Amino acid sequence: MRTITYALSATSLMAIAAPCVAQTNQYDREAANPPTQADSTPEPVESLGDIIVTAQKRSENVNKVGVSITAVQGDALQQRGVVDTADLIKIAPGFNFVQSAYGVPVLTLRGVGFYDTAIGAASAVSVYVDEVPLPLSIMALGATLDLNRVEILKGPQGTLYGQNATGGAINYISARPTDSFHSGADLTYGRFNRVELKGFVSGPITDTLTARIAARFDRNDDWQRSYTRDATNGEGNIFTGRAIVDWKPSDRLRFSFMVHGWRDRSESQAPQLAAITGAASPAALRAYPLPPRDNRAADFDPDLSFKRNSWFAQVSGRADYDLSDSITVTSITAYSKLKRLSAVDADGTAIQAYALINPGRSRDFSQELRLSGDSGQLHYVVGLNYAWESVFDQSDPLARTSSFPFQRASAHSDQHINTYAAFASLDYKLTDTLTLQGGVRYTDQHRRFIGCTYDSGAGDFSAVVSRIATARAGRPITIAPGACLTLNANFEPAQVRSQLNEDNISWRGGVNWQANPSTLLYANISKGYKNGAFPTAGATFALQLTPATQESLTAYEAGFKLGLFDRKLQLNGALFYYDYRDKQFRGRIVDPVIGPQSALINVPKSRVAGGEIQATLRPISGLTINTGVTYVGTKILGNFVNFDALAQQVRLSGEAFPLTPDWQVTSDIDYQFSVSDSMNGFVGGGATYQAATNGGLGELSQFAIDSYTLIDLRAGVALKDDRWRLTAYVKNLTDKFYATLVSQPGPDAAIRFTGQPQTYGLTLSYRY
């Protein structure tokens, strides 16, 4: 890993000085029509209806695909400030990103997501880089590096992509190696001494071999400050790298090899104290002052380092062989490793009421083999997929001054997962304008789990649990210091060893009507599954480690894609209804001895209903306006009783899903104009709106998350051929105070994570 890091670091510096010529894209065989130097006004980066996507495993115009897709090209992503997965909320209404209380990302599309704090929690939204799966959401940290485009598919996926997903899929398409030498670099300097340096080198090695290497280094000083003492937090330090080699030994055979990864040595964000919630909380905690309404204000333990030491690496290989002019065999193989070591403050104070140290690691392997082709009016894809995962997760709570009966403990979980799948997808063209689509996938997953909570070695926690076990069992039970203390049904300490074996059949059917070259109407019905999950939890009783079983979602969607007013306006919209069964939530179960305990649960019935509309307007040359609006109405159905965020038993029927705003709006405007014979100017900006939501079940006021609107601005100049470009930017122009998460990870305090304050800076870009 260290060798790869040094090699990619050197490459990013080489990119600054290397000359280049215009890039072509072999991977998707897309046609490129860059503006010429004679153009008085350059075309916007993102043209109307001309983005080619591979969402259905073949190259198609995004506005001729009967699926709800948001597709944005790489240069437009950079323009709009999309530097990581969290920033996709700027371009994709209906997408939501939350960093959990322990730092694990939670991805949601149209209200379909899975909030859990364990690194091994399978996401309801799958993420891929060049169709190679990233099995854990935390792995997507560096996926936005050096992109050709990103494709965001909404609704159940699985009949074409390698993993099952109820919410959707995000496919990052990397920029490919080029036939001629090409390079570039970007240097950003901004508030909090943020420095981002990224660059790439691309070109031929031989007549049949091409390569591309890209790297990014991003660091910043502390952006958070304590409001009770002289202390700061929030340093950033992330390195990302990717190397791709494409080999075409013959006209029919193509290989692509990729190595990519990242290293994160940033500090974990500190939360704000939102409320004291524990009736037995220590007096010092109850007297702690609440923070001001300031994104930068926070508090954190003074004697604990929050600097992460985490890294991820993945190697993959793809082979495509054309059996004939219309039939292709594809193999995609990938292996990845992840190691995480982080500490988080989970009470928002300088008193150590609740903090955690979170080591973890994973190893993952996947293999996909598929056959695709055309036969007359029929296009087909059939394939097999195998995935193997080994995930170890550890959570060590630190509770020196709290209502917990211990000062330190350690919760372990060890999972091994084997997944086998077969899938097929067919498109049949009934007429020149009418196409029928169908797909099916069979998945069989075997999950083995070992979990337990351990005393720290001090003996304080084991002594408490020994007394409980002795009282309940009616016989002496002694748990040694440092031993496993999770009690089984006989009130004896033992590791929980369990299995979860599940299979399912997901499917999709649809019809597309291309009424005219610029009008597409479509309707789809699909069913998707998300596999079950075991929690990583501080479990006094084995009952807390009961898994949530697989969830299913049946989706009904009808939509349109219209090119209007001589293609000056592209208008795409859809209505959808999701019938949700056994949705997985982080809730509570009742232990007969000590009452409600944190656990994963299934909600038998719920639904999502809503609609979305996206418009791209180019009223005059050089001016492009993008706007998207999504309404997502979520509701728990039936007579469902569980516990609210403060462990009070309540009827939850009729409630909306936590962390799911019903309205989301994105908007971006970009205007490019000529300044001189050799230079263009540009101005633009974006706005995102998120409606109010709640951080927990029960919709308690302590966990309310207010609505907010964020505004970004940008302006700059560029040479006509875009060889040099200088951009000034401001993010969160109004310095809006807003929260992304409110939760109660410990027994005494509810905490709030805020978004970034106003930031600004300059970016100098070089292309030749």
mmCIF file of C-alpha atoms in Angstrom, residues 21 111 139 239 276 279 284 291 295 327 382 393 496 521 531 586 601 687 699 708:
data_model
loop_
_atom_site.group_PDB
_atom_site.id
_atom_site.type_symbol
_atom_site.label_atom_id
_atom_site.label_comp_id
_atom_site.label_asym_id
_atom_site.label_seq_id
_atom_site.Cartn_x
_atom_site.Cartn_y
_atom_site.Cartn_z
ATOM 1 C CA VAL A 21 -3.390 16.527 -26.667
ATOM 2 C CA GLY A 111 -36.334 7.367 1.133
ATOM 3 C CA MET A 139 -15.172 2.304 0.618
ATOM 4 C CA PHE A 239 -4.943 10.800 -0.274
ATOM 5 C CA ILE A 276 -29.240 15.716 28.117
ATOM 6 C CA ALA A 279 -32.545 10.576 34.039
ATOM 7 C CA ALA A 284 -21.469 17.481 35.702
ATOM 8 C CA PRO A 291 -23.443 25.276 22.236
ATOM 9 C CA ASN A 295 -21.530 25.283 12.566
ATOM 10 C CA ILE A 327 -22.153 -11.346 -28.885
ATOM 11 C CA VAL A 382 -27.275 -13.224 -18.853
ATOM 12 C CA ASP A 393 -15.909 -4.806 13.393
ATOM 13 C CA VAL A 496 -23.079 -15.598 20.020
ATOM 14 C CA LEU A 521 -42.735 7.534 -22.105
ATOM 15 C CA ASN A 531 -30.054 -9.016 2.415
ATOM 16 C CA ARG A 586 -32.152 0.489 14.058
ATOM 17 C CA ILE A 601 -35.556 -4.720 13.755
ATOM 18 C CA ALA A 687 -28.715 25.903 -4.426
ATOM 19 C CA GLU A 699 -40.531 12.073 15.975
ATOM 20 C CA TYR A 708 -32.228 24.327 5.244
#
